[in-house]
Amino acid sequence: MNIELRHLRYFIAVAEELHFGRAALRLNISQPPLSQQIIQLETETGARLFNRTNRSVQLTAAGHQLLQDARAILLQVEQASDRAARLHRGEEGELRIGFTSSAPFTAVVSDALYQFRQRWPQVHIQMQEINTRQQLAPLHDGRLDLGVMRNTPLPADLRHQLLLSEPLYAVVHWAHPLATAEKISVAALAAEPFLFFDPQVGTALYSEILALLHRYQIKPYITQEVGEAMTILGLVATGLGVSILPASFRRAQLADVVWLPLEERDALSELWLVWSAEREINNQMRHMMALLQQNKA
């Protein structure tokens, strides 16, 4: 069967006008080609679609059924075309983002997510909380479109943009002797029970903070190792020890925790946007990347 969409459009015009001349004018073609197209359609379907006389044109039962189906087919084609165009423009589809636990606490990320949802509500954003090192493989093989992570060595196929460079803070219990200081050195934490990340979890903050301490010849007295920064904060709030965390976690607002600026100028942590250079950057990604860059200013 060789029925084309133009056959259906011509048929619908004749079926609605019930007059070949008016249908031809509506379609902006001459009447003989229109009649030939209807004859061809009837040949392809194997059914008479119109009862024709010198005075009238009427739909047959088969014609009534085809009219209903043809309208549905053209509507479906139009909707499919519109969906494809919206997907291409980044107005529909899916965006898969990996993020570290600290990312939602940064305004640059939370504001961009909110703005994206307001502008493109039909795009499904799939957020996956996953630490920095564990994001690398999914970004490489396409299971993630974008990654929001702490600075870390990247494979050759991954690219990054700086989203945020934020200070690291010491965090202590409100009753700790250091809690009243305006600013401290990392050396002040050398003998304190230190609450830190579990090295097996693979968070980039583990290496970053440890490197900071080692640069100042400090070997921390680690008494607890946990997987999440929020767990560290919870333990600091109980008075079990001290720690160092990025400033963005201050948005957690735990009443029993005091945040102390560090004197060291290199006590900084970077937040990166990462993507694969070997995969297509679609418009959903472009929209999010643009918002993140806009909000970091």
PDB file of C-alpha atoms in Angstrom:
ATOM      1  CA  MET A   1       0.000   0.000   0.000  1.00  0.00           C
ATOM      2  CA  ASN A   2       1.432   3.346  -1.103  1.00  0.00           C
ATOM      3  CA  ILE A   3      -0.653   5.962   0.678  1.00  0.00           C
ATOM      4  CA  GLU A   4       1.060   9.284   1.349  1.00  0.00           C
ATOM      5  CA  LEU A   5       0.088  12.065   3.725  1.00  0.00           C
ATOM      6  CA  ARG A   6      -0.894  14.289   0.788  1.00  0.00           C
ATOM      7  CA  HIS A   7      -3.492  11.679  -0.231  1.00  0.00           C
ATOM      8  CA  LEU A   8      -5.064  11.992   3.198  1.00  0.00           C
ATOM      9  CA  ARG A   9      -4.990  15.803   3.125  1.00  0.00           C
ATOM     10  CA  TYR A  10      -6.638  15.858  -0.316  1.00  0.00           C
ATOM     11  CA  PHE A  11      -9.213  13.317   0.804  1.00  0.00           C
ATOM     12  CA  ILE A  12     -10.089  15.317   3.936  1.00  0.00           C
ATOM     13  CA  ALA A  13     -10.574  18.477   1.866  1.00  0.00           C
ATOM     14  CA  VAL A  14     -12.994  16.728  -0.509  1.00  0.00           C
ATOM     15  CA  ALA A  15     -14.765  14.965   2.365  1.00  0.00           C
ATOM     16  CA  GLU A  16     -15.307  18.253   4.207  1.00  0.00           C
ATOM     17  CA  GLU A  17     -16.324  20.285   1.117  1.00  0.00           C
ATOM     18  CA  LEU A  18     -18.225  17.455  -0.620  1.00  0.00           C
ATOM     19  CA  HIS A  19     -17.315  19.274  -3.808  1.00  0.00           C
ATOM     20  CA  PHE A  20     -14.218  18.672  -5.915  1.00  0.00           C
ATOM     21  CA  GLY A  21     -14.081  22.212  -7.252  1.00  0.00           C
ATOM     22  CA  ARG A  22     -14.219  23.885  -3.836  1.00  0.00           C
ATOM     23  CA  ALA A  23     -11.726  21.359  -2.439  1.00  0.00           C
ATOM     24  CA  ALA A  24      -9.324  22.126  -5.310  1.00  0.00           C
ATOM     25  CA  LEU A  25      -9.563  25.860  -4.584  1.00  0.00           C
ATOM     26  CA  ARG A  26      -8.969  25.206  -0.896  1.00  0.00           C
ATOM     27  CA  LEU A  27      -5.875  23.148  -1.709  1.00  0.00           C
ATOM     28  CA  ASN A  28      -4.703  25.633  -4.377  1.00  0.00           C
ATOM     29  CA  ILE A  29      -4.493  22.976  -7.071  1.00  0.00           C
ATOM     30  CA  SER A  30      -6.520  22.295 -10.198  1.00  0.00           C
ATOM     31  CA  GLN A  31      -9.411  19.862 -10.108  1.00  0.00           C
ATOM     32  CA  PRO A  32      -8.122  17.115 -12.476  1.00  0.00           C
ATOM     33  CA  PRO A  33      -5.007  16.307 -10.381  1.00  0.00           C
ATOM     34  CA  LEU A  34      -7.183  16.272  -7.264  1.00  0.00           C
ATOM     35  CA  SER A  35      -9.561  13.783  -8.850  1.00  0.00           C
ATOM     36  CA  GLN A  36      -6.596  11.612  -9.871  1.00  0.00           C
ATOM     37  CA  GLN A  37      -5.268  11.631  -6.302  1.00  0.00           C
ATOM     38  CA  ILE A  38      -8.640  10.507  -4.923  1.00  0.00           C
ATOM     39  CA  ILE A  39      -8.862   7.749  -7.522  1.00  0.00           C
ATOM     40  CA  GLN A  40      -5.348   6.639  -6.576  1.00  0.00           C
ATOM     41  CA  LEU A  41      -6.325   6.617  -2.891  1.00  0.00           C
ATOM     42  CA  GLU A  42      -9.383   4.511  -3.624  1.00  0.00           C
ATOM     43  CA  THR A  43      -7.206   2.122  -5.623  1.00  0.00           C
ATOM     44  CA  GLU A  44      -4.716   1.801  -2.772  1.00  0.00           C
ATOM     45  CA  THR A  45      -7.424   1.228  -0.143  1.00  0.00           C
ATOM     46  CA  GLY A  46      -9.464  -1.032  -2.371  1.00  0.00           C
ATOM     47  CA  ALA A  47     -12.618   0.837  -1.325  1.00  0.00           C
ATOM     48  CA  ARG A  48     -14.936   3.383  -2.912  1.00  0.00           C
ATOM     49  CA  LEU A  49     -14.769   6.456  -0.704  1.00  0.00           C
ATOM     50  CA  PHE A  50     -17.323   8.724  -2.446  1.00  0.00           C
ATOM     51  CA  ASN A  51     -20.596   8.247  -4.235  1.00  0.00           C
ATOM     52  CA  ARG A  52     -20.408  10.695  -7.122  1.00  0.00           C
ATOM     53  CA  THR A  53     -23.208  11.974  -9.327  1.00  0.00           C
ATOM     54  CA  ASN A  54     -23.399  14.972 -11.608  1.00  0.00           C
ATOM     55  CA  ARG A  55     -25.076  16.913  -8.800  1.00  0.00           C
ATOM     56  CA  SER A  56     -23.508  15.679  -5.552  1.00  0.00           C
ATOM     57  CA  VAL A  57     -20.597  14.029  -3.830  1.00  0.00           C
ATOM     58  CA  GLN A  58     -21.323  11.908  -0.744  1.00  0.00           C
ATOM     59  CA  LEU A  59     -19.118   9.862   1.525  1.00  0.00           C
ATOM     60  CA  THR A  60     -19.565   6.120   1.559  1.00  0.00           C
ATOM     61  CA  ALA A  61     -19.396   4.143   4.819  1.00  0.00           C
ATOM     62  CA  ALA A  62     -15.746   3.425   4.035  1.00  0.00           C
ATOM     63  CA  GLY A  63     -15.212   7.124   3.381  1.00  0.00           C
ATOM     64  CA  HIS A  64     -16.713   8.104   6.739  1.00  0.00           C
ATOM     65  CA  GLN A  65     -14.370   5.693   8.493  1.00  0.00           C
ATOM     66  CA  LEU A  66     -11.322   6.877   6.572  1.00  0.00           C
ATOM     67  CA  LEU A  67     -12.173  10.500   7.321  1.00  0.00           C
ATOM     68  CA  GLN A  68     -12.126   9.762  11.039  1.00  0.00           C
ATOM     69  CA  ASP A  69      -8.877   7.822  10.792  1.00  0.00           C
ATOM     70  CA  ALA A  70      -7.195  10.289   8.426  1.00  0.00           C
ATOM     71  CA  ARG A  71      -7.849  13.190  10.788  1.00  0.00           C
ATOM     72  CA  ALA A  72      -6.378  11.173  13.660  1.00  0.00           C
ATOM     73  CA  ILE A  73      -3.324  10.216  11.575  1.00  0.00           C
ATOM     74  CA  LEU A  74      -2.578  13.799  10.528  1.00  0.00           C
ATOM     75  CA  LEU A  75      -3.059  15.013  14.083  1.00  0.00           C
ATOM     76  CA  GLN A  76      -0.657  12.339  15.316  1.00  0.00           C
ATOM     77  CA  VAL A  77       1.904  13.314  12.665  1.00  0.00           C
ATOM     78  CA  GLU A  78       1.566  16.977  13.631  1.00  0.00           C
ATOM     79  CA  GLN A  79       1.982  16.153  17.318  1.00  0.00           C
ATOM     80  CA  ALA A  80       4.989  13.921  16.609  1.00  0.00           C
ATOM     81  CA  SER A  81       6.603  16.677  14.571  1.00  0.00           C
ATOM     82  CA  ASP A  82       5.932  19.218  17.312  1.00  0.00           C
ATOM     83  CA  ARG A  83       7.382  16.907  19.975  1.00  0.00           C
ATOM     84  CA  ALA A  84      10.509  16.337  17.887  1.00  0.00           C
ATOM     85  CA  ALA A  85      10.944  20.082  17.396  1.00  0.00           C
ATOM     86  CA  ARG A  86      10.408  20.806  21.099  1.00  0.00           C
ATOM     87  CA  LEU A  87      12.879  18.074  22.019  1.00  0.00           C
ATOM     88  CA  HIS A  88      15.444  19.531  19.624  1.00  0.00           C
ATOM     89  CA  ARG A  89      14.922  23.017  21.077  1.00  0.00           C
ATOM     90  CA  GLY A  90      15.404  21.672  24.578  1.00  0.00           C
ATOM     91  CA  GLU A  91      11.803  22.335  25.635  1.00  0.00           C
ATOM     92  CA  GLU A  92      11.039  18.672  26.336  1.00  0.00           C
ATOM     93  CA  GLY A  93      13.027  15.531  27.080  1.00  0.00           C
ATOM     94  CA  GLU A  94      15.273  14.598  29.973  1.00  0.00           C
ATOM     95  CA  LEU A  95      18.355  16.064  31.618  1.00  0.00           C
ATOM     96  CA  ARG A  96      20.427  13.779  33.855  1.00  0.00           C
ATOM     97  CA  ILE A  97      22.625  15.578  36.368  1.00  0.00           C
ATOM     98  CA  GLY A  98      24.999  14.102  38.909  1.00  0.00           C
ATOM     99  CA  PHE A  99      25.716  16.232  41.946  1.00  0.00           C
ATOM    100  CA  THR A 100      27.713  16.093  45.144  1.00  0.00           C
ATOM    101  CA  SER A 101      25.919  16.493  48.464  1.00  0.00           C
ATOM    102  CA  SER A 102      27.116  20.088  48.794  1.00  0.00           C
ATOM    103  CA  ALA A 103      25.795  21.247  45.394  1.00  0.00           C
ATOM    104  CA  PRO A 104      22.186  21.988  46.472  1.00  0.00           C
ATOM    105  CA  PHE A 105      23.538  24.205  49.254  1.00  0.00           C
ATOM    106  CA  THR A 106      25.133  26.575  46.721  1.00  0.00           C
ATOM    107  CA  ALA A 107      23.010  29.393  45.309  1.00  0.00           C
ATOM    108  CA  VAL A 108      24.586  29.040  41.858  1.00  0.00           C
ATOM    109  CA  VAL A 109      23.147  25.501  41.566  1.00  0.00           C
ATOM    110  CA  SER A 110      19.853  25.870  43.423  1.00  0.00           C
ATOM    111  CA  ASP A 111      18.962  29.097  41.577  1.00  0.00           C
ATOM    112  CA  ALA A 112      19.786  27.559  38.189  1.00  0.00           C
ATOM    113  CA  LEU A 113      17.617  24.519  38.891  1.00  0.00           C
ATOM    114  CA  TYR A 114      14.701  26.711  39.942  1.00  0.00           C
ATOM    115  CA  GLN A 115      15.021  28.940  36.872  1.00  0.00           C
ATOM    116  CA  PHE A 116      15.279  25.934  34.555  1.00  0.00           C
ATOM    117  CA  ARG A 117      12.108  24.420  36.005  1.00  0.00           C
ATOM    118  CA  GLN A 118      10.227  27.710  35.527  1.00  0.00           C
ATOM    119  CA  ARG A 119      11.318  28.113  31.899  1.00  0.00           C
ATOM    120  CA  TRP A 120      11.211  24.517  30.693  1.00  0.00           C
ATOM    121  CA  PRO A 121       8.725  22.611  32.896  1.00  0.00           C
ATOM    122  CA  GLN A 122       8.332  19.822  30.336  1.00  0.00           C
ATOM    123  CA  VAL A 123      11.976  18.765  30.661  1.00  0.00           C
ATOM    124  CA  HIS A 124      12.359  16.028  33.264  1.00  0.00           C
ATOM    125  CA  ILE A 125      15.409  16.736  35.416  1.00  0.00           C
ATOM    126  CA  GLN A 126      16.788  13.517  36.865  1.00  0.00           C
ATOM    127  CA  MET A 127      19.079  14.389  39.758  1.00  0.00           C
ATOM    128  CA  GLN A 128      21.443  11.742  41.101  1.00  0.00           C
ATOM    129  CA  GLU A 129      23.388  12.405  44.309  1.00  0.00           C
ATOM    130  CA  ILE A 130      26.779  10.837  43.760  1.00  0.00           C
ATOM    131  CA  ASN A 131      30.238  11.838  44.924  1.00  0.00           C
ATOM    132  CA  THR A 132      32.788  13.439  42.659  1.00  0.00           C
ATOM    133  CA  ARG A 133      34.870  10.420  41.700  1.00  0.00           C
ATOM    134  CA  GLN A 134      31.838   8.226  41.125  1.00  0.00           C
ATOM    135  CA  GLN A 135      30.471  10.727  38.590  1.00  0.00           C
ATOM    136  CA  LEU A 136      33.363  10.273  36.172  1.00  0.00           C
ATOM    137  CA  ALA A 137      32.360   6.906  34.665  1.00  0.00           C
ATOM    138  CA  PRO A 138      28.660   7.816  34.117  1.00  0.00           C
ATOM    139  CA  LEU A 139      29.706  11.058  32.440  1.00  0.00           C
ATOM    140  CA  HIS A 140      32.104   9.146  30.203  1.00  0.00           C
ATOM    141  CA  ASP A 141      29.608   6.507  29.067  1.00  0.00           C
ATOM    142  CA  GLY A 142      26.567   8.784  28.792  1.00  0.00           C
ATOM    143  CA  ARG A 143      24.531   7.754  31.828  1.00  0.00           C
ATOM    144  CA  LEU A 144      24.898  11.357  33.058  1.00  0.00           C
ATOM    145  CA  ASP A 145      24.670  14.472  30.892  1.00  0.00           C
ATOM    146  CA  LEU A 146      26.228  16.912  33.364  1.00  0.00           C
ATOM    147  CA  GLY A 147      28.099  16.591  36.630  1.00  0.00           C
ATOM    148  CA  VAL A 148      28.384  19.113  39.446  1.00  0.00           C
ATOM    149  CA  MET A 149      31.420  18.127  41.479  1.00  0.00           C
ATOM    150  CA  ARG A 150      34.407  19.282  43.496  1.00  0.00           C
ATOM    151  CA  ASN A 151      37.712  19.883  41.729  1.00  0.00           C
ATOM    152  CA  THR A 152      39.458  16.632  40.964  1.00  0.00           C
ATOM    153  CA  PRO A 153      41.765  15.226  38.258  1.00  0.00           C
ATOM    154  CA  LEU A 154      39.647  14.524  35.155  1.00  0.00           C
ATOM    155  CA  PRO A 155      40.099  11.991  32.341  1.00  0.00           C
ATOM    156  CA  ALA A 156      41.077  13.416  28.957  1.00  0.00           C
ATOM    157  CA  ASP A 157      37.537  13.143  27.550  1.00  0.00           C
ATOM    158  CA  LEU A 158      35.877  15.267  30.254  1.00  0.00           C
ATOM    159  CA  ARG A 159      35.722  19.064  30.230  1.00  0.00           C
ATOM    160  CA  HIS A 160      34.865  21.441  33.055  1.00  0.00           C
ATOM    161  CA  GLN A 161      33.863  25.001  33.897  1.00  0.00           C
ATOM    162  CA  LEU A 162      34.383  26.666  37.257  1.00  0.00           C
ATOM    163  CA  LEU A 163      31.075  27.397  38.977  1.00  0.00           C
ATOM    164  CA  LEU A 164      32.248  28.512  42.393  1.00  0.00           C
ATOM    165  CA  SER A 165      35.410  29.000  44.414  1.00  0.00           C
ATOM    166  CA  GLU A 166      34.408  29.107  48.069  1.00  0.00           C
ATOM    167  CA  PRO A 167      36.308  29.277  51.351  1.00  0.00           C
ATOM    168  CA  LEU A 168      36.745  26.320  53.654  1.00  0.00           C
ATOM    169  CA  TYR A 169      35.644  26.847  57.254  1.00  0.00           C
ATOM    170  CA  ALA A 170      36.459  25.148  60.525  1.00  0.00           C
ATOM    171  CA  VAL A 171      33.304  23.841  62.206  1.00  0.00           C
ATOM    172  CA  VAL A 172      33.181  23.420  65.983  1.00  0.00           C
ATOM    173  CA  HIS A 173      30.584  22.955  68.715  1.00  0.00           C
ATOM    174  CA  TRP A 174      29.241  26.200  70.181  1.00  0.00           C
ATOM    175  CA  ALA A 175      30.786  25.385  73.586  1.00  0.00           C
ATOM    176  CA  HIS A 176      34.242  24.620  72.150  1.00  0.00           C
ATOM    177  CA  PRO A 177      37.042  26.968  73.363  1.00  0.00           C
ATOM    178  CA  LEU A 178      37.693  28.048  69.763  1.00  0.00           C
ATOM    179  CA  ALA A 179      34.052  28.964  69.113  1.00  0.00           C
ATOM    180  CA  THR A 180      34.490  32.606  70.155  1.00  0.00           C
ATOM    181  CA  ALA A 181      37.419  33.279  67.814  1.00  0.00           C
ATOM    182  CA  GLU A 182      36.883  35.510  64.799  1.00  0.00           C
ATOM    183  CA  LYS A 183      39.315  33.528  62.668  1.00  0.00           C
ATOM    184  CA  ILE A 184      41.657  30.603  63.272  1.00  0.00           C
ATOM    185  CA  SER A 185      44.559  28.832  61.618  1.00  0.00           C
ATOM    186  CA  VAL A 186      44.324  25.199  60.601  1.00  0.00           C
ATOM    187  CA  ALA A 187      47.130  24.604  63.119  1.00  0.00           C
ATOM    188  CA  ALA A 188      44.607  25.242  65.898  1.00  0.00           C
ATOM    189  CA  LEU A 189      42.870  21.990  64.899  1.00  0.00           C
ATOM    190  CA  ALA A 190      45.996  19.832  64.969  1.00  0.00           C
ATOM    191  CA  ALA A 191      45.326  18.223  68.336  1.00  0.00           C
ATOM    192  CA  GLU A 192      41.525  18.227  68.140  1.00  0.00           C
ATOM    193  CA  PRO A 193      39.446  15.066  67.572  1.00  0.00           C
ATOM    194  CA  PHE A 194      38.775  15.424  63.854  1.00  0.00           C
ATOM    195  CA  LEU A 195      35.575  14.245  62.166  1.00  0.00           C
ATOM    196  CA  PHE A 196      36.299  13.418  58.562  1.00  0.00           C
ATOM    197  CA  PHE A 197      35.174  11.646  55.426  1.00  0.00           C
ATOM    198  CA  ASP A 198      35.583   7.928  54.969  1.00  0.00           C
ATOM    199  CA  PRO A 199      38.381   7.520  52.373  1.00  0.00           C
ATOM    200  CA  GLN A 200      36.531   4.549  50.867  1.00  0.00           C
ATOM    201  CA  VAL A 201      33.580   6.747  49.853  1.00  0.00           C
ATOM    202  CA  GLY A 202      35.653   8.606  47.286  1.00  0.00           C
ATOM    203  CA  THR A 203      34.589  12.182  47.903  1.00  0.00           C
ATOM    204  CA  ALA A 204      36.911  14.834  46.475  1.00  0.00           C
ATOM    205  CA  LEU A 205      36.629  16.857  49.689  1.00  0.00           C
ATOM    206  CA  TYR A 206      38.549  14.130  51.482  1.00  0.00           C
ATOM    207  CA  SER A 207      41.627  14.682  49.312  1.00  0.00           C
ATOM    208  CA  GLU A 208      41.156  18.434  49.140  1.00  0.00           C
ATOM    209  CA  ILE A 209      40.953  19.067  52.888  1.00  0.00           C
ATOM    210  CA  LEU A 210      43.649  16.525  53.687  1.00  0.00           C
ATOM    211  CA  ALA A 211      45.943  18.232  51.170  1.00  0.00           C
ATOM    212  CA  LEU A 212      45.308  21.584  52.852  1.00  0.00           C
ATOM    213  CA  LEU A 213      46.294  20.183  56.239  1.00  0.00           C
ATOM    214  CA  HIS A 214      49.382  18.472  54.846  1.00  0.00           C
ATOM    215  CA  ARG A 215      50.539  21.718  53.187  1.00  0.00           C
ATOM    216  CA  TYR A 216      50.843  23.134  56.707  1.00  0.00           C
ATOM    217  CA  GLN A 217      52.469  19.994  58.138  1.00  0.00           C
ATOM    218  CA  ILE A 218      49.357  18.990  60.060  1.00  0.00           C
ATOM    219  CA  LYS A 219      48.388  15.390  60.484  1.00  0.00           C
ATOM    220  CA  PRO A 220      44.815  15.443  61.768  1.00  0.00           C
ATOM    221  CA  TYR A 221      43.810  13.293  64.730  1.00  0.00           C
ATOM    222  CA  ILE A 222      40.896  11.563  62.997  1.00  0.00           C
ATOM    223  CA  THR A 223      38.478   9.921  65.425  1.00  0.00           C
ATOM    224  CA  GLN A 224      35.417   9.393  63.205  1.00  0.00           C
ATOM    225  CA  GLU A 225      35.093   8.687  59.476  1.00  0.00           C
ATOM    226  CA  VAL A 226      31.681   9.005  57.816  1.00  0.00           C
ATOM    227  CA  GLY A 227      30.288   9.168  54.317  1.00  0.00           C
ATOM    228  CA  GLU A 228      28.429  12.485  54.205  1.00  0.00           C
ATOM    229  CA  ALA A 229      29.155  16.086  55.152  1.00  0.00           C
ATOM    230  CA  MET A 230      25.759  16.416  56.841  1.00  0.00           C
ATOM    231  CA  THR A 231      26.699  13.508  59.098  1.00  0.00           C
ATOM    232  CA  ILE A 232      29.927  15.315  59.996  1.00  0.00           C
ATOM    233  CA  LEU A 233      27.921  18.412  60.906  1.00  0.00           C
ATOM    234  CA  GLY A 234      25.554  16.337  63.006  1.00  0.00           C
ATOM    235  CA  LEU A 235      28.452  14.844  64.933  1.00  0.00           C
ATOM    236  CA  VAL A 236      30.062  18.270  65.408  1.00  0.00           C
ATOM    237  CA  ALA A 237      26.714  19.445  66.817  1.00  0.00           C
ATOM    238  CA  THR A 238      26.944  16.704  69.470  1.00  0.00           C
ATOM    239  CA  GLY A 239      30.410  17.885  70.534  1.00  0.00           C
ATOM    240  CA  LEU A 240      32.255  14.769  69.342  1.00  0.00           C
ATOM    241  CA  GLY A 241      34.880  16.702  67.414  1.00  0.00           C
ATOM    242  CA  VAL A 242      35.733  19.389  64.874  1.00  0.00           C
ATOM    243  CA  SER A 243      36.025  19.422  61.107  1.00  0.00           C
ATOM    244  CA  ILE A 244      36.592  21.529  57.982  1.00  0.00           C
ATOM    245  CA  LEU A 245      33.886  21.972  55.340  1.00  0.00           C
ATOM    246  CA  PRO A 246      33.040  24.311  52.425  1.00  0.00           C
ATOM    247  CA  ALA A 247      31.159  27.503  53.227  1.00  0.00           C
ATOM    248  CA  SER A 248      28.079  26.401  51.258  1.00  0.00           C
ATOM    249  CA  PHE A 249      27.115  23.965  54.033  1.00  0.00           C
ATOM    250  CA  ARG A 250      26.438  26.940  56.295  1.00  0.00           C
ATOM    251  CA  ARG A 251      22.988  27.043  54.723  1.00  0.00           C
ATOM    252  CA  ALA A 252      22.170  23.960  56.803  1.00  0.00           C
ATOM    253  CA  GLN A 253      21.941  26.308  59.838  1.00  0.00           C
ATOM    254  CA  LEU A 254      22.577  23.900  62.709  1.00  0.00           C
ATOM    255  CA  ALA A 255      22.152  25.875  65.920  1.00  0.00           C
ATOM    256  CA  ASP A 256      24.902  24.032  67.847  1.00  0.00           C
ATOM    257  CA  VAL A 257      27.579  24.469  65.171  1.00  0.00           C
ATOM    258  CA  VAL A 258      29.886  27.499  64.854  1.00  0.00           C
ATOM    259  CA  TRP A 259      31.608  28.273  61.548  1.00  0.00           C
ATOM    260  CA  LEU A 260      35.084  29.806  61.816  1.00  0.00           C
ATOM    261  CA  PRO A 261      36.933  31.388  58.868  1.00  0.00           C
ATOM    262  CA  LEU A 262      40.418  30.024  58.253  1.00  0.00           C
ATOM    263  CA  GLU A 263      43.422  32.344  58.024  1.00  0.00           C
ATOM    264  CA  GLU A 264      45.056  30.407  55.186  1.00  0.00           C
ATOM    265  CA  ARG A 265      44.358  32.045  51.808  1.00  0.00           C
ATOM    266  CA  ASP A 266      44.546  28.732  49.997  1.00  0.00           C
ATOM    267  CA  ALA A 267      41.786  27.240  52.153  1.00  0.00           C
ATOM    268  CA  LEU A 268      39.446  27.127  49.169  1.00  0.00           C
ATOM    269  CA  SER A 269      37.294  24.587  47.400  1.00  0.00           C
ATOM    270  CA  GLU A 270      36.109  24.754  43.794  1.00  0.00           C
ATOM    271  CA  LEU A 271      32.795  23.515  42.453  1.00  0.00           C
ATOM    272  CA  TRP A 272      32.889  22.417  38.801  1.00  0.00           C
ATOM    273  CA  LEU A 273      30.412  21.746  36.030  1.00  0.00           C
ATOM    274  CA  VAL A 274      31.659  18.720  34.069  1.00  0.00           C
ATOM    275  CA  TRP A 275      30.568  17.101  30.793  1.00  0.00           C
ATOM    276  CA  SER A 276      31.932  14.732  28.164  1.00  0.00           C
ATOM    277  CA  ALA A 277      33.736  16.228  25.171  1.00  0.00           C
ATOM    278  CA  GLU A 278      32.919  13.086  23.167  1.00  0.00           C
ATOM    279  CA  ARG A 279      29.136  13.376  23.441  1.00  0.00           C
ATOM    280  CA  GLU A 280      26.660  15.765  21.859  1.00  0.00           C
ATOM    281  CA  ILE A 281      25.760  18.815  23.906  1.00  0.00           C
ATOM    282  CA  ASN A 282      22.003  18.986  23.367  1.00  0.00           C
ATOM    283  CA  ASN A 283      19.868  22.054  23.963  1.00  0.00           C
ATOM    284  CA  GLN A 284      18.650  20.804  27.346  1.00  0.00           C
ATOM    285  CA  MET A 285      22.288  20.769  28.452  1.00  0.00           C
ATOM    286  CA  ARG A 286      22.983  24.144  26.832  1.00  0.00           C
ATOM    287  CA  HIS A 287      20.084  25.755  28.694  1.00  0.00           C
ATOM    288  CA  MET A 288      21.303  24.444  32.047  1.00  0.00           C
ATOM    289  CA  MET A 289      24.944  25.296  31.349  1.00  0.00           C
ATOM    290  CA  ALA A 290      23.968  28.857  30.421  1.00  0.00           C
ATOM    291  CA  LEU A 291      21.931  29.310  33.620  1.00  0.00           C
ATOM    292  CA  LEU A 292      24.743  27.989  35.778  1.00  0.00           C
ATOM    293  CA  GLN A 293      27.243  30.322  34.143  1.00  0.00           C
ATOM    294  CA  GLN A 294      24.815  33.240  34.442  1.00  0.00           C
ATOM    295  CA  ASN A 295      24.231  32.619  38.146  1.00  0.00           C
ATOM    296  CA  LYS A 296      27.892  32.332  39.049  1.00  0.00           C
ATOM    297  CA  ALA A 297      28.488  35.991  38.117  1.00  0.00           C
TER     298      ALA A 297
END
